[in-house]
mmCIF file of C-alpha atoms and ligand atoms in Angstrom:
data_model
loop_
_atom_site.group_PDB
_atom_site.id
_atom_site.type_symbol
_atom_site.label_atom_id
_atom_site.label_comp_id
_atom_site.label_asym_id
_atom_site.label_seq_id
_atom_site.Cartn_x
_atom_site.Cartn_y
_atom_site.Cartn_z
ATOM 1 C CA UNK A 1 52.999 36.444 164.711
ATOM 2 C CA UNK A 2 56.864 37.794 164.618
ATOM 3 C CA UNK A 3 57.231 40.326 161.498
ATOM 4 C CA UNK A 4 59.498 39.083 159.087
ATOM 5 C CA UNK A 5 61.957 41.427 156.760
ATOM 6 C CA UNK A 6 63.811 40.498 153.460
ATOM 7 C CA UNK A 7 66.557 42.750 152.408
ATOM 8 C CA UNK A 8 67.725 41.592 148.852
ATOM 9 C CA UNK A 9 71.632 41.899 147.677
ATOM 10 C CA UNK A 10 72.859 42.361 144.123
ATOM 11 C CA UNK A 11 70.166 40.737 141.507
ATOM 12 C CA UNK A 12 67.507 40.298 143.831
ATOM 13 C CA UNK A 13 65.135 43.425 143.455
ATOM 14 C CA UNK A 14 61.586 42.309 144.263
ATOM 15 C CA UNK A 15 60.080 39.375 145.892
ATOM 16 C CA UNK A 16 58.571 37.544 143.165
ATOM 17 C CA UNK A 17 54.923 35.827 143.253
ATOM 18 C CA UNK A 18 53.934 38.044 146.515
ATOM 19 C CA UNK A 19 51.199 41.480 145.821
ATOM 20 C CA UNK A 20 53.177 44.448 147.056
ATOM 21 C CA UNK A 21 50.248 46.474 148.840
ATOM 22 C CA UNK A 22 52.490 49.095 149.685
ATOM 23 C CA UNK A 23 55.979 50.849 148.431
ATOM 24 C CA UNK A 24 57.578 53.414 151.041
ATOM 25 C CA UNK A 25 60.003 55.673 151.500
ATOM 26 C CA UNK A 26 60.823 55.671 155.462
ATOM 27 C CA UNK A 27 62.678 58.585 156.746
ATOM 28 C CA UNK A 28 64.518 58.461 160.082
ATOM 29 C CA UNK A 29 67.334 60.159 162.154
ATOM 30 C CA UNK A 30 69.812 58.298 159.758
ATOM 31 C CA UNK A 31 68.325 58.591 155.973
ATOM 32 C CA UNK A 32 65.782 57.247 154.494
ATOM 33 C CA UNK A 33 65.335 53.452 153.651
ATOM 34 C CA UNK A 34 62.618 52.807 150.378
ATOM 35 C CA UNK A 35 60.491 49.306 151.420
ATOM 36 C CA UNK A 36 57.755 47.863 149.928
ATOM 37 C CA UNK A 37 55.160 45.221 152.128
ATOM 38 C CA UNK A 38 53.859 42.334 150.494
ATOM 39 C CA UNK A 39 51.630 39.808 152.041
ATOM 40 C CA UNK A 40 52.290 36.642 152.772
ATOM 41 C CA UNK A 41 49.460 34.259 154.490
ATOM 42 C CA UNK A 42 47.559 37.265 155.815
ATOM 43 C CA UNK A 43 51.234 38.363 156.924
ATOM 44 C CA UNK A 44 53.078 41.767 156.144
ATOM 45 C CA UNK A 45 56.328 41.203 154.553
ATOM 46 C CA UNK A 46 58.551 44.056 154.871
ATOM 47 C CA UNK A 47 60.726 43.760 151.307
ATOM 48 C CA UNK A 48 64.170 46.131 150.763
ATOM 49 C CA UNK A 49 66.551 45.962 147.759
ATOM 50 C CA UNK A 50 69.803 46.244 149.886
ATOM 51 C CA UNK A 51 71.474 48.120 146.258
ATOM 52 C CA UNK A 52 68.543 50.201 145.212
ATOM 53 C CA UNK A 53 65.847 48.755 142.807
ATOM 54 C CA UNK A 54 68.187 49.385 139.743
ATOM 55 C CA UNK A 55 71.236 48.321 141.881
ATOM 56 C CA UNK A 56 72.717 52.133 141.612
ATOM 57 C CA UNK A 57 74.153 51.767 145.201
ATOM 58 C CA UNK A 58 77.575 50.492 145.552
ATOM 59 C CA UNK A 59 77.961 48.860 149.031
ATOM 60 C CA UNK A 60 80.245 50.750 150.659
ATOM 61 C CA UNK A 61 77.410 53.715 149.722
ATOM 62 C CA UNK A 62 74.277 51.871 150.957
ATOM 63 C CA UNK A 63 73.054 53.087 154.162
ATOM 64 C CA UNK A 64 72.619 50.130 156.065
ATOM 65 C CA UNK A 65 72.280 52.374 159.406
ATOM 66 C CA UNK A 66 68.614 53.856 158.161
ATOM 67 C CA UNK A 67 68.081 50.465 156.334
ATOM 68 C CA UNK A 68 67.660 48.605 159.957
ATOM 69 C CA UNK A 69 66.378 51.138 161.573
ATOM 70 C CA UNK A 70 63.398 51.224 159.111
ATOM 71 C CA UNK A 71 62.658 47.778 159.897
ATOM 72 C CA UNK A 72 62.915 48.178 163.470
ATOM 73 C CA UNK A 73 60.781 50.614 163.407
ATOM 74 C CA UNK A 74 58.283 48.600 161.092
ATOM 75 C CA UNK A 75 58.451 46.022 163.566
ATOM 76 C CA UNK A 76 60.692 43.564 162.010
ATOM 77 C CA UNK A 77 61.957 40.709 164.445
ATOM 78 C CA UNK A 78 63.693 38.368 161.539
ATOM 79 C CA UNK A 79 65.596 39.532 158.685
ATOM 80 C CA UNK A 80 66.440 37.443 156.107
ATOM 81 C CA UNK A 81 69.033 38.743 153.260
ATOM 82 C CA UNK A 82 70.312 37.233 150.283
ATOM 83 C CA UNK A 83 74.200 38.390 149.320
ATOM 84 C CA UNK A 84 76.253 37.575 146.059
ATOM 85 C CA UNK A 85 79.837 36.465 147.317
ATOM 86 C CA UNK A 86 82.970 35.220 145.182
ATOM 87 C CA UNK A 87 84.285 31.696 146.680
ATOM 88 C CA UNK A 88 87.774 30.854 148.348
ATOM 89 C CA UNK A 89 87.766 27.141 147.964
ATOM 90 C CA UNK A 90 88.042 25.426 144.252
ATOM 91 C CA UNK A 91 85.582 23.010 145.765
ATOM 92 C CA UNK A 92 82.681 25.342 146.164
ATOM 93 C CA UNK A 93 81.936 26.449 142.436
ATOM 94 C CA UNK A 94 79.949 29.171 140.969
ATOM 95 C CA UNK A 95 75.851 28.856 141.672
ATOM 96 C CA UNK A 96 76.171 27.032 145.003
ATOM 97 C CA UNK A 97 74.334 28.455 148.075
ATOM 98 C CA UNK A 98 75.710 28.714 151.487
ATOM 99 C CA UNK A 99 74.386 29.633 154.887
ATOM 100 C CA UNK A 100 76.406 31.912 156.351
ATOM 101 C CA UNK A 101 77.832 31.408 159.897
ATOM 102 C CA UNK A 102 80.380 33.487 160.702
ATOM 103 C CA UNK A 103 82.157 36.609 159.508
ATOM 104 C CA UNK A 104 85.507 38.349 159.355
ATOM 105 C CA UNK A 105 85.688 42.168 159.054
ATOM 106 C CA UNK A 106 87.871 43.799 156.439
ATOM 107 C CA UNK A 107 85.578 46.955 156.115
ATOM 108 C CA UNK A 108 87.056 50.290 156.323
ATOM 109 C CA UNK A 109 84.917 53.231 155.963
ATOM 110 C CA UNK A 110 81.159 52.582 157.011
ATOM 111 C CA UNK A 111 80.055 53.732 159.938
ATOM 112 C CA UNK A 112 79.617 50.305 161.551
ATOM 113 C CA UNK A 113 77.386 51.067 164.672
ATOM 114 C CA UNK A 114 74.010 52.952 166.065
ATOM 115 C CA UNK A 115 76.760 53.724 169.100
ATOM 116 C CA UNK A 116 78.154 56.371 167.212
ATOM 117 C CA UNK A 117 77.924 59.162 169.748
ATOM 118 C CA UNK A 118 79.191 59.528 173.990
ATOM 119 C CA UNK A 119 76.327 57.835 175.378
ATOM 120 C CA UNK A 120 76.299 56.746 178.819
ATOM 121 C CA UNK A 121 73.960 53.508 177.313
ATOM 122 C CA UNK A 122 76.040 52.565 175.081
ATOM 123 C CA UNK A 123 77.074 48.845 174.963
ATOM 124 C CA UNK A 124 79.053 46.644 173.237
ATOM 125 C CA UNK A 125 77.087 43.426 171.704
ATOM 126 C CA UNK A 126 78.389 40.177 171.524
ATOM 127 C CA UNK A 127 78.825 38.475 168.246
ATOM 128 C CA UNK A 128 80.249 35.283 168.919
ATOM 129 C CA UNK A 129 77.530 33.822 166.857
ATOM 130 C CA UNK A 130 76.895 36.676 164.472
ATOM 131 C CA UNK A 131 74.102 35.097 162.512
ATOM 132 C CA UNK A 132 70.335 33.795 164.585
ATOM 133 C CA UNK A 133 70.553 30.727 164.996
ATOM 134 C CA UNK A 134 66.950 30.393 165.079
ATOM 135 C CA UNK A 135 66.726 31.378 161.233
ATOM 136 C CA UNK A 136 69.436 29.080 160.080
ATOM 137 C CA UNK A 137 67.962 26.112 160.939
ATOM 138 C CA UNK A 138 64.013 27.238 159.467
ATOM 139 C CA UNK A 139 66.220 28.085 156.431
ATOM 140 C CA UNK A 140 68.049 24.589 156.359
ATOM 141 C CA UNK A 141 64.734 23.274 156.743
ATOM 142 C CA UNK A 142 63.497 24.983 154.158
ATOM 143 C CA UNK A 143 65.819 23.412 152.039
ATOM 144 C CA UNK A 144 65.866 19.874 153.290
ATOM 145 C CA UNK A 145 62.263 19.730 152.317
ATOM 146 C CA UNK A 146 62.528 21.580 148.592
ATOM 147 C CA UNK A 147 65.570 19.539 147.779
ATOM 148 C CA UNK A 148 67.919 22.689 147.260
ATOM 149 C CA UNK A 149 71.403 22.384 148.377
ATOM 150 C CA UNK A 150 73.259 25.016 150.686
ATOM 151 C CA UNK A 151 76.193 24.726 152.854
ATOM 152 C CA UNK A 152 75.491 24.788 156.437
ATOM 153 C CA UNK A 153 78.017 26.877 157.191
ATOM 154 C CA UNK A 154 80.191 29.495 155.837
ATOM 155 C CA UNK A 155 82.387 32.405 157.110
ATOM 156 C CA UNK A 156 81.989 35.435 154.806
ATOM 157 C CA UNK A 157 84.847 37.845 154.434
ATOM 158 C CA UNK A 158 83.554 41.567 154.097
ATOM 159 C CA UNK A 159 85.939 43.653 152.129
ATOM 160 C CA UNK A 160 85.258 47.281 151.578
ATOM 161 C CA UNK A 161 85.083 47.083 147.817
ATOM 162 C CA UNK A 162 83.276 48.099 145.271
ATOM 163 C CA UNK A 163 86.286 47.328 143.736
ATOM 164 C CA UNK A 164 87.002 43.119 142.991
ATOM 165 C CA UNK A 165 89.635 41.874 145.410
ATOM 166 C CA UNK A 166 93.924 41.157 144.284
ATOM 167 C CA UNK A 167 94.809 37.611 143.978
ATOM 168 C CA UNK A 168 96.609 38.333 146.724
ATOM 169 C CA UNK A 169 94.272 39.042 148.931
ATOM 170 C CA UNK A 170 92.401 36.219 147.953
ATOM 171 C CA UNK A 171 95.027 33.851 149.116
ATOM 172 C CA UNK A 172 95.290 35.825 152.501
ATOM 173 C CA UNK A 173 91.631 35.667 153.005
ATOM 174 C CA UNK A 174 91.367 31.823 152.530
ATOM 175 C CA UNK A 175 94.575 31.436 154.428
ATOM 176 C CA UNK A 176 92.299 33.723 157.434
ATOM 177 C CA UNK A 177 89.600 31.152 157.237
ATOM 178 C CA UNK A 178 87.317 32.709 155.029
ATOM 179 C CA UNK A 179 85.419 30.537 152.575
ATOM 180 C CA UNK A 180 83.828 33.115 150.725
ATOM 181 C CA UNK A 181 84.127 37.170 150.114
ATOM 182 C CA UNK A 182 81.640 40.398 150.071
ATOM 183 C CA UNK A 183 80.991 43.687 150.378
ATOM 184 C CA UNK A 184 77.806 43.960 152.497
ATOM 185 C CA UNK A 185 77.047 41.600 155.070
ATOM 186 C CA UNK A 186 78.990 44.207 157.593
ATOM 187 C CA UNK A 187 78.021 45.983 158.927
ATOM 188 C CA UNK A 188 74.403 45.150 158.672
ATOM 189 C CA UNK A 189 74.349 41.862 160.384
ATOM 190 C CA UNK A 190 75.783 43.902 163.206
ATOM 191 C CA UNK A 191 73.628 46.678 163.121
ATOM 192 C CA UNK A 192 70.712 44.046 163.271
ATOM 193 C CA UNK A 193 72.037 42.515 166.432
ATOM 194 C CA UNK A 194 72.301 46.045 167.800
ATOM 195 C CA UNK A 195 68.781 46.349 167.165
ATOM 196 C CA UNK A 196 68.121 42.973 168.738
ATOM 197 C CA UNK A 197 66.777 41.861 165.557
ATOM 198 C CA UNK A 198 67.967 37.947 163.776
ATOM 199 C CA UNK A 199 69.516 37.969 161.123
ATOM 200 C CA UNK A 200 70.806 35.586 158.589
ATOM 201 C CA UNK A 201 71.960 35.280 154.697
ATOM 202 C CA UNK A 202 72.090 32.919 152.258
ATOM 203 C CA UNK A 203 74.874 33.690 150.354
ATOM 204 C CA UNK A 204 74.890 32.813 146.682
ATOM 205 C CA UNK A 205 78.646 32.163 145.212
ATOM 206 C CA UNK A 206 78.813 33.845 142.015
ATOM 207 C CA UNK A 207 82.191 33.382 140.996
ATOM 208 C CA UNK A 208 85.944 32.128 141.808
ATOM 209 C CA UNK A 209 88.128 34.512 144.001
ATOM 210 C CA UNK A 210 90.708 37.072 141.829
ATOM 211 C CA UNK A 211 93.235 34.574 140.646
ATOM 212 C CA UNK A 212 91.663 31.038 141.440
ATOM 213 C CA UNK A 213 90.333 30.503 137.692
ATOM 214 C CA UNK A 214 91.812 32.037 134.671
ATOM 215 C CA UNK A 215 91.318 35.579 133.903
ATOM 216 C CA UNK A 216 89.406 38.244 135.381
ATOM 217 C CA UNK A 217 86.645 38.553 137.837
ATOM 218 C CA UNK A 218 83.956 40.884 136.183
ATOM 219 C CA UNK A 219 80.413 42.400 137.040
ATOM 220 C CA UNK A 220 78.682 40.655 134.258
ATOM 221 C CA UNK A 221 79.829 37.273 135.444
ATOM 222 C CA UNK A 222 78.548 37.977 138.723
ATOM 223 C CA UNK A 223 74.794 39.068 137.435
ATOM 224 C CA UNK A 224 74.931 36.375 135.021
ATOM 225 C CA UNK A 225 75.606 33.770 137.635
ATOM 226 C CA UNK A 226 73.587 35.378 140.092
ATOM 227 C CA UNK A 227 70.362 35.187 137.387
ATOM 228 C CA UNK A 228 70.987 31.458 136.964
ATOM 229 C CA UNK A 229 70.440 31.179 140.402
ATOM 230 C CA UNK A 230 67.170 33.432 141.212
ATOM 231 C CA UNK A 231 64.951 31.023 140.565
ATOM 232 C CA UNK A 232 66.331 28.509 143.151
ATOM 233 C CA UNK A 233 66.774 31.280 145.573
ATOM 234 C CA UNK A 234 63.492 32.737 145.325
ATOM 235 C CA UNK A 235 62.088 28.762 145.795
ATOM 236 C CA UNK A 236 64.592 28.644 148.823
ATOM 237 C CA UNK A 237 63.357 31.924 150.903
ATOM 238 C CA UNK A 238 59.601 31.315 149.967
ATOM 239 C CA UNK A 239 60.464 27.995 151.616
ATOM 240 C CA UNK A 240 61.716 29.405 154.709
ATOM 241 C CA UNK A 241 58.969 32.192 155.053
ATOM 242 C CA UNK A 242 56.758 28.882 154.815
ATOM 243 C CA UNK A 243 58.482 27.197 158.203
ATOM 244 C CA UNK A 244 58.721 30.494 159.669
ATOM 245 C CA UNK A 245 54.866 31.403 159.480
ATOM 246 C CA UNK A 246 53.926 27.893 160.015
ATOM 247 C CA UNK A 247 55.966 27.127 162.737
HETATM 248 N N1 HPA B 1 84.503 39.619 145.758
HETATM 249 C C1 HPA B 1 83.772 40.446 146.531
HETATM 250 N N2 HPA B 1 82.450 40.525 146.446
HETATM 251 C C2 HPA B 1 81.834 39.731 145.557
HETATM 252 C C3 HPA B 1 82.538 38.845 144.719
HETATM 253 C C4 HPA B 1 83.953 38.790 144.841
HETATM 254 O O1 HPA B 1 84.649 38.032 144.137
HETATM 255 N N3 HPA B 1 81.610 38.210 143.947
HETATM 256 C C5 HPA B 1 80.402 38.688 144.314
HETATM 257 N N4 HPA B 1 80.524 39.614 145.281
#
């Protein structure tokens, strides 16, 4: 049976309804990660909180580089990740879920690679399909049979943050192609396919862009959002773990 990972975003801190029989701290040559394994139909789950379990880690800080290594090295073949995102388009409103299919790279500072160093092995990875395709459709699925509605597809705009993005930008992004915006998904759907690991995220639309709605896009709005939508989200990934292990 493949091992499958989780790796939470903002709001999403534990997987609820599974025993945790382990929490860990896993060191390797690039940090350390902290998981905990739950099991799941006589299956390990290997659970991360992508922000820290009391979301103290902003994302350009998280350190996605020992985060995927850890669950390489726990065996991990299929990482699913959950990722709060603000929207682009007027037409896809606050709580909605979408699968995400394709990404556009605005990140600045993270070290965005394992080939960091002159390596003879290095290689260069193709992501013309960043996100496994294998994943998206258990997770669509998943959702055909509990009746939860996500966009099939999606291309996610990764912006260095932590700040909130100008109106400006907004307009630029959607004008790119984007449909929605956040701070996390790079470089760790990269680093995944580096790894040779699939990866994909259902990305959970927690408010408008800077400057589609009237005044200001804030934290709280985002967590409050995000909390009316845990339930649906926790529904939709137990779902999927449900096709995946069952086949
Ligand atoms: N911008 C960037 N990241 C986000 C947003 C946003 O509006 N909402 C949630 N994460």
């Amino acid at each position: 049976m493949a091992k499958i990972g989780i790796i939470g975003g903002s709001g999403f801190y534990k997987l609820e309804g599974l025993p945790v029989i382990q929490e860990e701290a896993v060191t390797n040559e690039y940090g350390t990660a902290r998981i905990s394994i739950a099991e799941y139909k006589g299956d390990e789950i290997v659970f991360m909180a992508r922000h820290g379990a009391s979301h103290s880690i902003p994302p350009h800080l998280v350190n996605y580089r020992a985060n995927l290594k850890a669950m390489k090295d726990l065996g991990v073949d299929y990482i699913m990740t959950t990722a709060a995102v603000g929207s682009l388009h007027m037409l896809l409103a606050p709580g909605e879920f979408v699968l995400l299919s394709q990404f556009i790279d605005f990140t600045r500072q993270r070290v965005g690679t394992f080939f960091n160093e002159v390596d003879p092995n290095f290689k260069h990875v193709d992501v013309t399909e960043p996100f496994s395709g294998f994943l998206r459709e258990k997770i669509l699925t998943a959702a055909k049979e509990r009746d939860i509605h996500i966009h099939p597809y999606g291309t996610y705009v990764c912006l260095e943050g932590p700040r909130f993005e100008t109106a400006a930008e907004i307009s630029m992004m959607r004008l790119l192609g984007g449909d929605v915006v956040g701070m996390t998904v790079v470089p760790e759907v990269v680093l995944a396919r580096e790894l040779d690991i699939d990866y994909a995220t259902v990305a959970v639309v927690t408010n408008y862009g800077a400057g589609m709605a009237p005044g200001k896009v804030s934290h709280e709005e985002v967590y409050e959002v995000f909390g009316q939508a845990k339930v649906r989200l926790q529904k939709l990934i137990m779902a999927a773990l449900d096709v995946i292990v069952d086949g």
